[in-house]
Amino acid sequence: MSLKARIAALIEAQGPMSVAHFMTIALLDPKDGYYATRDPFGAGGDFVTAPEVSQMFGEMLGLWVLQAWADQGCPKNPRLVELGPGRGTLMVDMLRAASVEPDFIADLDVVLVEASPVLQALQAEKLRGCGADVSWQAQFDNSLSDRPLFLVANEFFDALPVRQYVRTPRGWNERMVTTLDGELNFTLAPVPVPLPAIPASREAAPEGGVYEHSPAALALAEDIAGIIAARGGAALIIDYGYDAITGFAETLQAVGGHRFVDALDTPGEDDLSAHVDFVALAQAGRRGGACVSGPVTQGAFLATIGLVERAEQLMKSHPESAKDILSATERLIGAPQMGTLFKALAFTPPSVTDVAGFAA
Ligand code: SAH
């Protein structure tokens, strides 16, 4: 039975499901979920992420982590966690750059949080012989709270499930996935949600306006911030998303073969994601007790921590690749590409307020 047919059967048995529930199944179903069954990255896949654009991205992030560690007095037994490591490229590039500081690497515990067994295997292959002590977990949990936590998440939070609420004359009604003539369809829950569920900042929404909310993302951000506040460390979250409310449109999107497709058509075949609400993520970080820096644009962040200088240095030592290095730099920091749509946000302990890449 196809994943779509299984979802339809579940809805017929139990009633309409939230958009968040649908996203979770479509992305992570152990048998047919999108991430559970494939390597979606790169030119032959569905999308290209920053670490796959250039090794410079991971190198700069590795140096950022090193700087945060040094700023906090080089704590013993640091742990480096990556959420959703994809092909493992970012971690390999970070570790290579961070190896300039043997004391950091010496007692470093590396943990990759990855739900997909297919991608875990790919990451293990990539990290073989990297010299660090690496282990895997399917999800972030409290076992990661006993050491200073250095954490990086690139294009991870956009994959976390969102619930959607639509403004109606009766209030806000949750958008659900249901079945109609054997197809999957969106519908609205008949009863509006109780109002405290919707922030006051959304009051101005016109009828039909959408509010997206990711309880999973916010709970995770708060947990991470809490560990960093208590144990030390730093988190860097990079993703595409918004740092202000500029409208009330939905951002849930489905991408297959580098093209936008219908989210309900072929669940498990396409990547589903939603823009990250950086305002809510920053609030969650503060609730967890961390100092929150940003959001700033990815372009500003990377330029401030020295990506352009690194590119110039690489172009000098590899003149034959100068054109590629230049176009990768443009792609990472240029406004029309990843530079402005993508944002960076950092959590540090409350005592650490001057964070590299984020103007004070
Ligand atoms: N960071 C990588 C990959 C981004 S794609 C890069 O920049 O190239 C999202 C990654 O998160 C994939 O590795 C996917 O399998 C993983 N993932 C998605 N949802 C997850 C979840 N709920 N728990 C753990 N891993 C998840």
mmCIF file of C-alpha atoms and ligand atoms in Angstrom:
data_model
loop_
_atom_site.group_PDB
_atom_site.id
_atom_site.type_symbol
_atom_site.label_atom_id
_atom_site.label_comp_id
_atom_site.label_asym_id
_atom_site.label_seq_id
_atom_site.Cartn_x
_atom_site.Cartn_y
_atom_site.Cartn_z
ATOM 1 C CA MET A 1 0.000 0.000 0.000
ATOM 2 C CA SER A 2 1.355 3.442 -0.893
ATOM 3 C CA LEU A 3 2.026 5.956 1.863
ATOM 4 C CA LYS A 4 -0.821 8.084 0.510
ATOM 5 C CA ALA A 5 -3.240 5.135 0.781
ATOM 6 C CA ARG A 6 -2.038 4.406 4.316
ATOM 7 C CA ILE A 7 -2.581 8.043 5.333
ATOM 8 C CA ALA A 8 -6.063 7.969 3.769
ATOM 9 C CA ALA A 9 -6.891 4.764 5.687
ATOM 10 C CA LEU A 10 -5.701 6.353 8.930
ATOM 11 C CA ILE A 11 -7.894 9.407 8.336
ATOM 12 C CA GLU A 12 -10.874 7.228 7.510
ATOM 13 C CA ALA A 13 -10.363 5.292 10.749
ATOM 14 C CA GLN A 14 -9.554 8.188 13.061
ATOM 15 C CA GLY A 15 -10.766 11.411 11.443
ATOM 16 C CA PRO A 16 -8.904 14.353 9.891
ATOM 17 C CA MET A 17 -5.300 14.889 11.002
ATOM 18 C CA SER A 18 -3.402 18.129 11.674
ATOM 19 C CA VAL A 19 -0.969 19.418 9.059
ATOM 20 C CA ALA A 20 1.783 18.706 11.603
ATOM 21 C CA HIS A 21 0.761 15.065 11.885
ATOM 22 C CA PHE A 22 0.671 14.775 8.095
ATOM 23 C CA MET A 23 4.159 16.317 7.778
ATOM 24 C CA THR A 24 5.580 13.933 10.368
ATOM 25 C CA ILE A 25 4.290 10.877 8.527
ATOM 26 C CA ALA A 26 5.235 12.157 5.056
ATOM 27 C CA LEU A 27 8.796 12.981 6.119
ATOM 28 C CA LEU A 28 9.628 10.338 8.681
ATOM 29 C CA ASP A 29 7.438 7.251 8.206
ATOM 30 C CA PRO A 30 10.022 4.475 8.776
ATOM 31 C CA LYS A 31 9.047 2.604 5.609
ATOM 32 C CA ASP A 32 8.041 5.247 3.051
ATOM 33 C CA GLY A 33 8.840 8.656 4.590
ATOM 34 C CA TYR A 34 10.772 11.144 2.483
ATOM 35 C CA TYR A 35 13.905 11.307 4.637
ATOM 36 C CA ALA A 36 13.677 7.675 5.696
ATOM 37 C CA THR A 37 14.086 6.407 2.149
ATOM 38 C CA ARG A 38 16.565 8.596 0.272
ATOM 39 C CA ASP A 39 19.451 11.041 -0.014
ATOM 40 C CA PRO A 40 17.620 14.149 -1.224
ATOM 41 C CA PHE A 41 20.597 16.495 -1.503
ATOM 42 C CA GLY A 42 22.608 17.823 -4.396
ATOM 43 C CA ALA A 43 22.119 18.436 -8.077
ATOM 44 C CA GLY A 44 20.620 14.983 -8.683
ATOM 45 C CA GLY A 45 18.322 15.276 -5.648
ATOM 46 C CA ASP A 46 15.604 17.694 -4.674
ATOM 47 C CA PHE A 47 17.534 20.607 -3.212
ATOM 48 C CA VAL A 48 21.035 21.931 -2.509
ATOM 49 C CA THR A 49 21.953 23.140 0.983
ATOM 50 C CA ALA A 50 24.717 25.551 2.017
ATOM 51 C CA PRO A 51 27.260 22.903 3.124
ATOM 52 C CA GLU A 52 26.831 21.228 -0.275
ATOM 53 C CA VAL A 53 27.461 24.563 -2.038
ATOM 54 C CA SER A 54 30.937 24.980 -0.577
ATOM 55 C CA GLN A 55 33.291 23.611 2.083
ATOM 56 C CA MET A 56 33.747 27.219 3.221
ATOM 57 C CA PHE A 57 30.337 27.149 4.940
ATOM 58 C CA GLY A 58 31.279 24.294 7.297
ATOM 59 C CA GLU A 59 34.763 25.668 7.864
ATOM 60 C CA MET A 60 33.414 29.031 8.966
ATOM 61 C CA LEU A 61 30.885 27.350 11.276
ATOM 62 C CA GLY A 62 33.645 25.162 12.750
ATOM 63 C CA LEU A 63 35.699 28.278 13.525
ATOM 64 C CA TRP A 64 32.622 29.960 15.010
ATOM 65 C CA VAL A 65 32.149 27.025 17.397
ATOM 66 C CA LEU A 66 35.836 27.137 18.307
ATOM 67 C CA GLN A 67 35.582 30.845 19.047
ATOM 68 C CA ALA A 68 32.538 30.304 21.284
ATOM 69 C CA TRP A 69 34.429 27.571 23.139
ATOM 70 C CA ALA A 70 37.488 29.827 23.598
ATOM 71 C CA ASP A 71 35.278 32.765 24.706
ATOM 72 C CA GLN A 72 33.978 30.572 27.530
ATOM 73 C CA GLY A 73 37.441 29.651 28.806
ATOM 74 C CA CYS A 74 37.879 26.416 26.791
ATOM 75 C CA PRO A 75 35.624 24.193 28.958
ATOM 76 C CA LYS A 76 36.647 20.541 29.345
ATOM 77 C CA ASN A 77 34.641 17.724 27.728
ATOM 78 C CA PRO A 78 32.730 19.752 25.181
ATOM 79 C CA ARG A 79 30.028 18.081 23.135
ATOM 80 C CA LEU A 80 29.372 19.003 19.518
ATOM 81 C CA VAL A 81 25.870 18.152 18.326
ATOM 82 C CA GLU A 82 24.484 18.571 14.850
ATOM 83 C CA LEU A 83 20.753 18.356 14.240
ATOM 84 C CA GLY A 84 19.774 16.810 10.885
ATOM 85 C CA PRO A 85 23.273 16.389 9.422
ATOM 86 C CA GLY A 86 22.119 15.378 5.916
ATOM 87 C CA ARG A 87 25.098 13.914 4.085
ATOM 88 C CA GLY A 88 27.502 14.688 6.944
ATOM 89 C CA THR A 89 29.325 17.297 4.858
ATOM 90 C CA LEU A 90 28.897 20.136 7.347
ATOM 91 C CA MET A 91 30.248 18.066 10.256
ATOM 92 C CA VAL A 92 33.293 16.893 8.291
ATOM 93 C CA ASP A 93 34.119 20.470 7.244
ATOM 94 C CA MET A 94 33.564 21.793 10.789
ATOM 95 C CA LEU A 95 35.812 19.154 12.357
ATOM 96 C CA ARG A 96 38.565 19.773 9.819
ATOM 97 C CA ALA A 97 38.513 23.510 10.567
ATOM 98 C CA ALA A 98 38.265 22.982 14.343
ATOM 99 C CA SER A 99 41.239 20.612 14.354
ATOM 100 C CA VAL A 100 43.513 23.684 14.448
ATOM 101 C CA GLU A 101 42.742 23.536 18.179
ATOM 102 C CA PRO A 102 43.782 20.049 19.358
ATOM 103 C CA ASP A 103 42.546 20.732 22.908
ATOM 104 C CA PHE A 104 39.012 21.161 21.587
ATOM 105 C CA ILE A 105 39.112 17.975 19.534
ATOM 106 C CA ALA A 106 40.915 15.878 22.181
ATOM 107 C CA ASP A 107 37.980 15.195 24.494
ATOM 108 C CA LEU A 108 35.195 16.164 22.098
ATOM 109 C CA ASP A 109 32.051 14.048 22.041
ATOM 110 C CA VAL A 110 30.299 14.349 18.661
ATOM 111 C CA VAL A 111 26.606 13.452 18.470
ATOM 112 C CA LEU A 112 24.597 13.466 15.265
ATOM 113 C CA VAL A 113 20.837 13.725 15.732
ATOM 114 C CA GLU A 114 19.322 12.039 12.691
ATOM 115 C CA ALA A 115 15.970 10.309 12.355
ATOM 116 C CA SER A 116 16.688 8.642 9.014
ATOM 117 C CA PRO A 117 18.613 5.334 9.029
ATOM 118 C CA VAL A 118 19.547 5.887 5.357
ATOM 119 C CA LEU A 119 21.142 9.232 6.144
ATOM 120 C CA GLN A 120 22.762 7.883 9.351
ATOM 121 C CA ALA A 121 24.566 5.319 7.196
ATOM 122 C CA LEU A 122 25.675 7.979 4.719
ATOM 123 C CA GLN A 123 26.959 10.153 7.569
ATOM 124 C CA ALA A 124 28.864 7.241 9.120
ATOM 125 C CA GLU A 125 30.555 6.610 5.796
ATOM 126 C CA LYS A 126 31.512 10.265 5.425
ATOM 127 C CA LEU A 127 32.839 10.567 8.991
ATOM 128 C CA ARG A 128 34.860 7.368 8.971
ATOM 129 C CA GLY A 129 38.410 8.190 10.030
ATOM 130 C CA CYS A 130 37.578 11.752 11.085
ATOM 131 C CA GLY A 131 39.338 11.094 14.396
ATOM 132 C CA ALA A 132 36.479 12.195 16.649
ATOM 133 C CA ASP A 133 34.283 10.029 18.844
ATOM 134 C CA VAL A 134 30.950 10.053 16.952
ATOM 135 C CA SER A 135 27.582 8.585 17.905
ATOM 136 C CA TRP A 136 24.014 8.883 16.631
ATOM 137 C CA GLN A 137 20.605 9.531 18.157
ATOM 138 C CA ALA A 138 17.263 9.615 16.404
ATOM 139 C CA GLN A 139 16.201 12.619 18.442
ATOM 140 C CA PHE A 140 17.535 15.289 20.760
ATOM 141 C CA ASP A 141 16.908 14.379 24.397
ATOM 142 C CA ASN A 142 18.006 14.913 27.951
ATOM 143 C CA SER A 143 21.007 12.600 27.633
ATOM 144 C CA LEU A 144 22.710 15.576 25.956
ATOM 145 C CA SER A 145 22.452 17.776 29.052
ATOM 146 C CA ASP A 146 25.545 16.634 30.984
ATOM 147 C CA ARG A 147 28.315 18.511 29.118
ATOM 148 C CA PRO A 148 28.855 21.978 27.606
ATOM 149 C CA LEU A 149 26.705 21.868 24.494
ATOM 150 C CA PHE A 150 27.894 23.254 21.172
ATOM 151 C CA LEU A 151 25.143 22.732 18.650
ATOM 152 C CA VAL A 152 24.650 23.503 14.989
ATOM 153 C CA ALA A 153 21.455 23.091 12.955
ATOM 154 C CA ASN A 154 21.374 24.020 9.273
ATOM 155 C CA GLU A 155 18.084 23.576 7.446
ATOM 156 C CA PHE A 156 16.787 21.364 10.251
ATOM 157 C CA PHE A 157 14.079 23.469 11.885
ATOM 158 C CA ASP A 158 12.251 23.969 8.565
ATOM 159 C CA ALA A 159 11.615 20.215 8.490
ATOM 160 C CA LEU A 160 9.862 20.214 11.866
ATOM 161 C CA PRO A 161 6.074 19.888 11.667
ATOM 162 C CA VAL A 162 3.877 23.000 11.763
ATOM 163 C CA ARG A 163 0.245 23.341 12.715
ATOM 164 C CA GLN A 164 -1.742 25.833 10.662
ATOM 165 C CA TYR A 165 -4.621 28.028 11.793
ATOM 166 C CA VAL A 166 -6.811 29.950 9.364
ATOM 167 C CA ARG A 167 -8.645 33.174 10.192
ATOM 168 C CA THR A 168 -12.390 32.778 9.708
ATOM 169 C CA PRO A 169 -15.400 34.892 10.710
ATOM 170 C CA ARG A 170 -15.691 32.611 13.769
ATOM 171 C CA GLY A 171 -12.086 33.006 14.959
ATOM 172 C CA TRP A 172 -9.152 30.751 14.067
ATOM 173 C CA ASN A 173 -9.835 27.246 12.782
ATOM 174 C CA GLU A 174 -7.120 24.622 12.481
ATOM 175 C CA ARG A 175 -6.359 23.406 8.975
ATOM 176 C CA MET A 176 -6.632 19.618 8.769
ATOM 177 C CA VAL A 177 -5.921 16.948 6.175
ATOM 178 C CA THR A 178 -8.893 14.793 5.256
ATOM 179 C CA THR A 179 -10.015 12.533 2.384
ATOM 180 C CA LEU A 180 -12.405 13.232 -0.453
ATOM 181 C CA ASP A 181 -13.139 10.667 -3.174
ATOM 182 C CA GLY A 182 -9.969 8.768 -2.353
ATOM 183 C CA GLU A 183 -7.778 11.894 -2.571
ATOM 184 C CA LEU A 184 -6.203 13.843 0.293
ATOM 185 C CA ASN A 185 -7.672 17.279 0.828
ATOM 186 C CA PHE A 186 -7.354 20.240 3.170
ATOM 187 C CA THR A 187 -10.330 21.170 5.337
ATOM 188 C CA LEU A 188 -10.921 23.334 8.400
ATOM 189 C CA ALA A 189 -11.754 22.005 11.835
ATOM 190 C CA PRO A 190 -15.349 23.095 12.515
ATOM 191 C CA VAL A 191 -14.700 24.449 15.989
ATOM 192 C CA PRO A 192 -12.359 27.471 16.355
ATOM 193 C CA VAL A 193 -9.341 27.061 18.664
ATOM 194 C CA PRO A 194 -9.453 28.830 22.030
ATOM 195 C CA LEU A 195 -7.925 32.283 21.565
ATOM 196 C CA PRO A 196 -4.827 32.127 23.781
ATOM 197 C CA ALA A 197 -3.430 29.702 21.195
ATOM 198 C CA ILE A 198 -2.995 32.592 18.763
ATOM 199 C CA PRO A 199 -0.531 35.393 19.576
ATOM 200 C CA ALA A 200 -1.810 38.957 19.696
ATOM 201 C CA SER A 201 0.611 39.849 16.896
ATOM 202 C CA ARG A 202 -1.688 37.944 14.517
ATOM 203 C CA GLU A 203 -4.791 39.948 15.410
ATOM 204 C CA ALA A 204 -4.582 42.050 12.254
ATOM 205 C CA ALA A 205 -4.907 39.003 9.971
ATOM 206 C CA PRO A 206 -7.593 39.285 7.307
ATOM 207 C CA GLU A 207 -10.087 36.476 6.744
ATOM 208 C CA GLY A 208 -8.205 33.568 5.171
ATOM 209 C CA GLY A 209 -4.928 34.656 6.794
ATOM 210 C CA VAL A 210 -2.815 31.801 8.150
ATOM 211 C CA TYR A 211 -0.849 31.452 11.380
ATOM 212 C CA GLU A 212 1.767 28.672 11.422
ATOM 213 C CA HIS A 213 3.023 27.327 14.685
ATOM 214 C CA SER A 214 5.596 24.631 15.363
ATOM 215 C CA PRO A 215 5.264 23.363 18.937
ATOM 216 C CA ALA A 216 8.013 20.805 18.235
ATOM 217 C CA ALA A 217 10.481 23.485 17.103
ATOM 218 C CA LEU A 218 9.788 25.753 20.062
ATOM 219 C CA ALA A 219 10.018 22.987 22.669
ATOM 220 C CA LEU A 220 13.316 21.845 21.183
ATOM 221 C CA ALA A 221 14.758 25.376 21.081
ATOM 222 C CA GLU A 222 13.794 25.934 24.707
ATOM 223 C CA ASP A 223 15.438 22.653 25.770
ATOM 224 C CA ILE A 224 18.654 23.497 23.951
ATOM 225 C CA ALA A 225 18.730 26.992 25.455
ATOM 226 C CA GLY A 226 18.169 25.536 28.935
ATOM 227 C CA ILE A 227 21.146 23.185 28.628
ATOM 228 C CA ILE A 228 23.402 25.953 27.322
ATOM 229 C CA ALA A 229 22.329 28.307 30.125
ATOM 230 C CA ALA A 230 23.104 25.633 32.721
ATOM 231 C CA ARG A 231 26.210 23.956 31.266
ATOM 232 C CA GLY A 232 27.746 26.454 28.879
ATOM 233 C CA GLY A 233 28.128 26.116 25.157
ATOM 234 C CA ALA A 234 26.523 27.760 22.142
ATOM 235 C CA ALA A 235 23.905 26.951 19.535
ATOM 236 C CA LEU A 236 23.798 28.231 15.984
ATOM 237 C CA ILE A 237 20.551 27.820 14.074
ATOM 238 C CA ILE A 238 20.557 28.665 10.363
ATOM 239 C CA ASP A 239 17.507 28.295 8.176
ATOM 240 C CA TYR A 240 15.246 30.088 5.791
ATOM 241 C CA GLY A 241 12.525 31.956 7.542
ATOM 242 C CA TYR A 242 11.213 35.278 8.738
ATOM 243 C CA ASP A 243 12.301 37.649 11.475
ATOM 244 C CA ALA A 244 9.174 39.809 11.415
ATOM 245 C CA ILE A 245 5.524 39.280 10.579
ATOM 246 C CA THR A 246 5.188 40.629 7.070
ATOM 247 C CA GLY A 247 1.999 38.895 6.030
ATOM 248 C CA PHE A 248 -0.375 36.090 6.804
ATOM 249 C CA ALA A 249 0.319 33.642 3.993
ATOM 250 C CA GLU A 250 1.113 30.004 4.635
ATOM 251 C CA THR A 251 4.700 28.893 3.989
ATOM 252 C CA LEU A 252 4.304 25.124 3.945
ATOM 253 C CA GLN A 253 5.903 23.967 0.722
ATOM 254 C CA ALA A 254 6.575 20.730 -1.114
ATOM 255 C CA VAL A 255 9.608 20.372 -3.374
ATOM 256 C CA GLY A 256 10.427 17.448 -5.647
ATOM 257 C CA GLY A 257 13.180 17.427 -8.288
ATOM 258 C CA HIS A 258 13.993 21.135 -7.631
ATOM 259 C CA ARG A 259 10.348 22.126 -8.377
ATOM 260 C CA PHE A 260 7.394 23.134 -6.222
ATOM 261 C CA VAL A 261 4.688 20.451 -6.181
ATOM 262 C CA ASP A 262 1.342 19.885 -4.417
ATOM 263 C CA ALA A 263 1.937 18.996 -0.749
ATOM 264 C CA LEU A 264 -0.805 16.348 -0.656
ATOM 265 C CA ASP A 265 -0.253 14.679 -4.026
ATOM 266 C CA THR A 266 2.554 12.233 -3.377
ATOM 267 C CA PRO A 267 3.431 12.137 0.336
ATOM 268 C CA GLY A 268 6.824 10.544 0.942
ATOM 269 C CA GLU A 269 8.050 11.504 -2.531
ATOM 270 C CA ASP A 270 8.600 15.217 -1.927
ATOM 271 C CA ASP A 271 10.333 17.320 0.681
ATOM 272 C CA LEU A 272 7.928 19.212 2.939
ATOM 273 C CA SER A 273 9.094 22.242 4.850
ATOM 274 C CA ALA A 274 7.865 25.517 6.281
ATOM 275 C CA HIS A 275 9.603 28.836 6.826
ATOM 276 C CA VAL A 276 11.045 29.112 10.320
ATOM 277 C CA ASP A 277 9.497 31.710 12.631
ATOM 278 C CA PHE A 278 12.702 33.218 14.052
ATOM 279 C CA VAL A 279 10.827 35.594 16.336
ATOM 280 C CA ALA A 280 9.140 32.669 18.093
ATOM 281 C CA LEU A 281 12.408 30.693 18.135
ATOM 282 C CA ALA A 282 14.231 33.614 19.786
ATOM 283 C CA GLN A 283 11.478 33.877 22.408
ATOM 284 C CA ALA A 284 11.784 30.146 23.108
ATOM 285 C CA GLY A 285 15.541 30.583 23.589
ATOM 286 C CA ARG A 286 14.928 33.334 26.133
ATOM 287 C CA ARG A 287 12.350 31.224 27.942
ATOM 288 C CA GLY A 288 15.035 28.537 28.217
ATOM 289 C CA GLY A 289 17.305 31.066 29.939
ATOM 290 C CA ALA A 290 19.878 31.681 27.195
ATOM 291 C CA CYS A 291 21.232 34.935 25.799
ATOM 292 C CA VAL A 292 19.799 35.120 22.290
ATOM 293 C CA SER A 293 21.736 36.832 19.484
ATOM 294 C CA GLY A 294 20.067 37.633 16.171
ATOM 295 C CA PRO A 295 18.344 36.776 14.020
ATOM 296 C CA VAL A 296 20.603 38.341 11.410
ATOM 297 C CA THR A 297 20.719 37.376 7.744
ATOM 298 C CA GLN A 298 22.971 34.487 6.735
ATOM 299 C CA GLY A 299 24.787 36.900 4.410
ATOM 300 C CA ALA A 300 25.584 39.346 7.224
ATOM 301 C CA PHE A 301 26.546 36.527 9.589
ATOM 302 C CA LEU A 302 28.938 34.815 7.164
ATOM 303 C CA ALA A 303 30.478 38.091 5.990
ATOM 304 C CA THR A 304 31.071 39.217 9.587
ATOM 305 C CA ILE A 305 32.832 36.010 10.552
ATOM 306 C CA GLY A 306 35.172 36.260 7.559
ATOM 307 C CA LEU A 307 33.774 34.176 4.701
ATOM 308 C CA VAL A 308 34.878 36.681 2.056
ATOM 309 C CA GLU A 309 38.465 36.694 3.351
ATOM 310 C CA ARG A 310 38.449 32.902 3.386
ATOM 311 C CA ALA A 311 37.213 32.880 -0.221
ATOM 312 C CA GLU A 312 39.986 35.271 -1.296
ATOM 313 C CA GLN A 313 42.583 33.105 0.396
ATOM 314 C CA LEU A 314 41.228 29.977 -1.336
ATOM 315 C CA MET A 315 41.160 31.720 -4.717
ATOM 316 C CA LYS A 316 44.837 32.638 -4.315
ATOM 317 C CA SER A 317 45.881 29.119 -3.423
ATOM 318 C CA HIS A 318 43.595 27.505 -6.059
ATOM 319 C CA PRO A 319 43.437 29.977 -8.967
ATOM 320 C CA GLU A 320 42.077 27.221 -11.212
ATOM 321 C CA SER A 321 38.900 27.130 -9.053
ATOM 322 C CA ALA A 322 38.545 30.887 -8.587
ATOM 323 C CA LYS A 323 35.371 31.095 -10.646
ATOM 324 C CA ASP A 324 33.634 28.353 -8.638
ATOM 325 C CA ILE A 325 34.727 29.849 -5.322
ATOM 326 C CA LEU A 326 33.406 33.239 -6.350
ATOM 327 C CA SER A 327 30.037 31.863 -7.421
ATOM 328 C CA ALA A 328 29.752 29.794 -4.195
ATOM 329 C CA THR A 329 30.469 32.936 -2.162
ATOM 330 C CA GLU A 330 27.778 34.810 -4.073
ATOM 331 C CA ARG A 331 25.350 31.994 -3.534
ATOM 332 C CA LEU A 332 25.953 31.875 0.227
ATOM 333 C CA ILE A 333 25.911 35.585 0.968
ATOM 334 C CA GLY A 334 24.327 37.282 -2.046
ATOM 335 C CA ALA A 335 20.924 38.856 -1.456
ATOM 336 C CA PRO A 336 19.077 37.211 -4.381
ATOM 337 C CA GLN A 337 20.202 33.737 -3.305
ATOM 338 C CA MET A 338 20.634 32.438 0.249
ATOM 339 C CA GLY A 339 22.011 35.650 1.745
ATOM 340 C CA THR A 340 18.814 37.321 2.952
ATOM 341 C CA LEU A 341 16.134 34.640 2.962
ATOM 342 C CA PHE A 342 18.285 32.583 5.327
ATOM 343 C CA LYS A 343 18.729 33.784 8.895
ATOM 344 C CA ALA A 344 21.138 32.946 11.715
ATOM 345 C CA LEU A 345 20.261 32.832 15.416
ATOM 346 C CA ALA A 346 22.555 32.000 18.355
ATOM 347 C CA PHE A 347 22.020 30.903 21.953
ATOM 348 C CA THR A 348 24.776 31.361 24.549
ATOM 349 C CA PRO A 349 24.852 31.352 28.359
ATOM 350 C CA PRO A 350 23.429 34.581 29.837
ATOM 351 C CA SER A 351 26.945 35.799 30.717
ATOM 352 C CA VAL A 352 28.154 35.569 27.092
ATOM 353 C CA THR A 353 26.594 38.454 25.202
ATOM 354 C CA ASP A 354 29.191 39.395 22.613
ATOM 355 C CA VAL A 355 28.846 36.638 20.027
ATOM 356 C CA ALA A 356 30.912 36.456 16.826
ATOM 357 C CA GLY A 357 28.846 37.221 13.718
ATOM 358 C CA PHE A 358 26.142 39.098 15.610
ATOM 359 C CA ALA A 359 26.786 42.796 16.035
ATOM 360 C CA ALA A 360 26.214 43.639 19.709
HETATM 361 N N1 SAH B 1 21.801 19.953 7.601
HETATM 362 C C1 SAH B 1 21.865 19.280 6.327
HETATM 363 C C2 SAH B 1 20.543 18.588 5.937
HETATM 364 C C3 SAH B 1 19.274 19.378 6.012
HETATM 365 S S1 SAH B 1 17.817 18.433 5.571
HETATM 366 C C4 SAH B 1 22.338 20.220 5.261
HETATM 367 O O1 SAH B 1 22.388 21.412 5.529
HETATM 368 O O2 SAH B 1 22.680 19.766 4.174
HETATM 369 C C5 SAH B 1 17.121 17.961 7.118
HETATM 370 C C6 SAH B 1 17.848 16.894 7.880
HETATM 371 O O3 SAH B 1 17.160 16.688 9.117
HETATM 372 C C7 SAH B 1 17.908 15.524 7.233
HETATM 373 O O4 SAH B 1 19.124 14.925 7.599
HETATM 374 C C8 SAH B 1 16.706 14.796 7.862
HETATM 375 O O5 SAH B 1 16.770 13.412 7.781
HETATM 376 C C9 SAH B 1 16.773 15.312 9.273
HETATM 377 N N2 SAH B 1 15.509 15.338 10.011
HETATM 378 C C10 SAH B 1 14.340 15.884 9.584
HETATM 379 N N3 SAH B 1 13.405 15.830 10.554
HETATM 380 C C11 SAH B 1 14.007 15.250 11.624
HETATM 381 C C12 SAH B 1 13.551 14.936 12.944
HETATM 382 N N4 SAH B 1 12.318 15.225 13.341
HETATM 383 N N5 SAH B 1 14.423 14.359 13.782
HETATM 384 C C13 SAH B 1 15.705 14.094 13.397
HETATM 385 N N6 SAH B 1 16.178 14.369 12.164
HETATM 386 C C14 SAH B 1 15.340 14.935 11.273
#
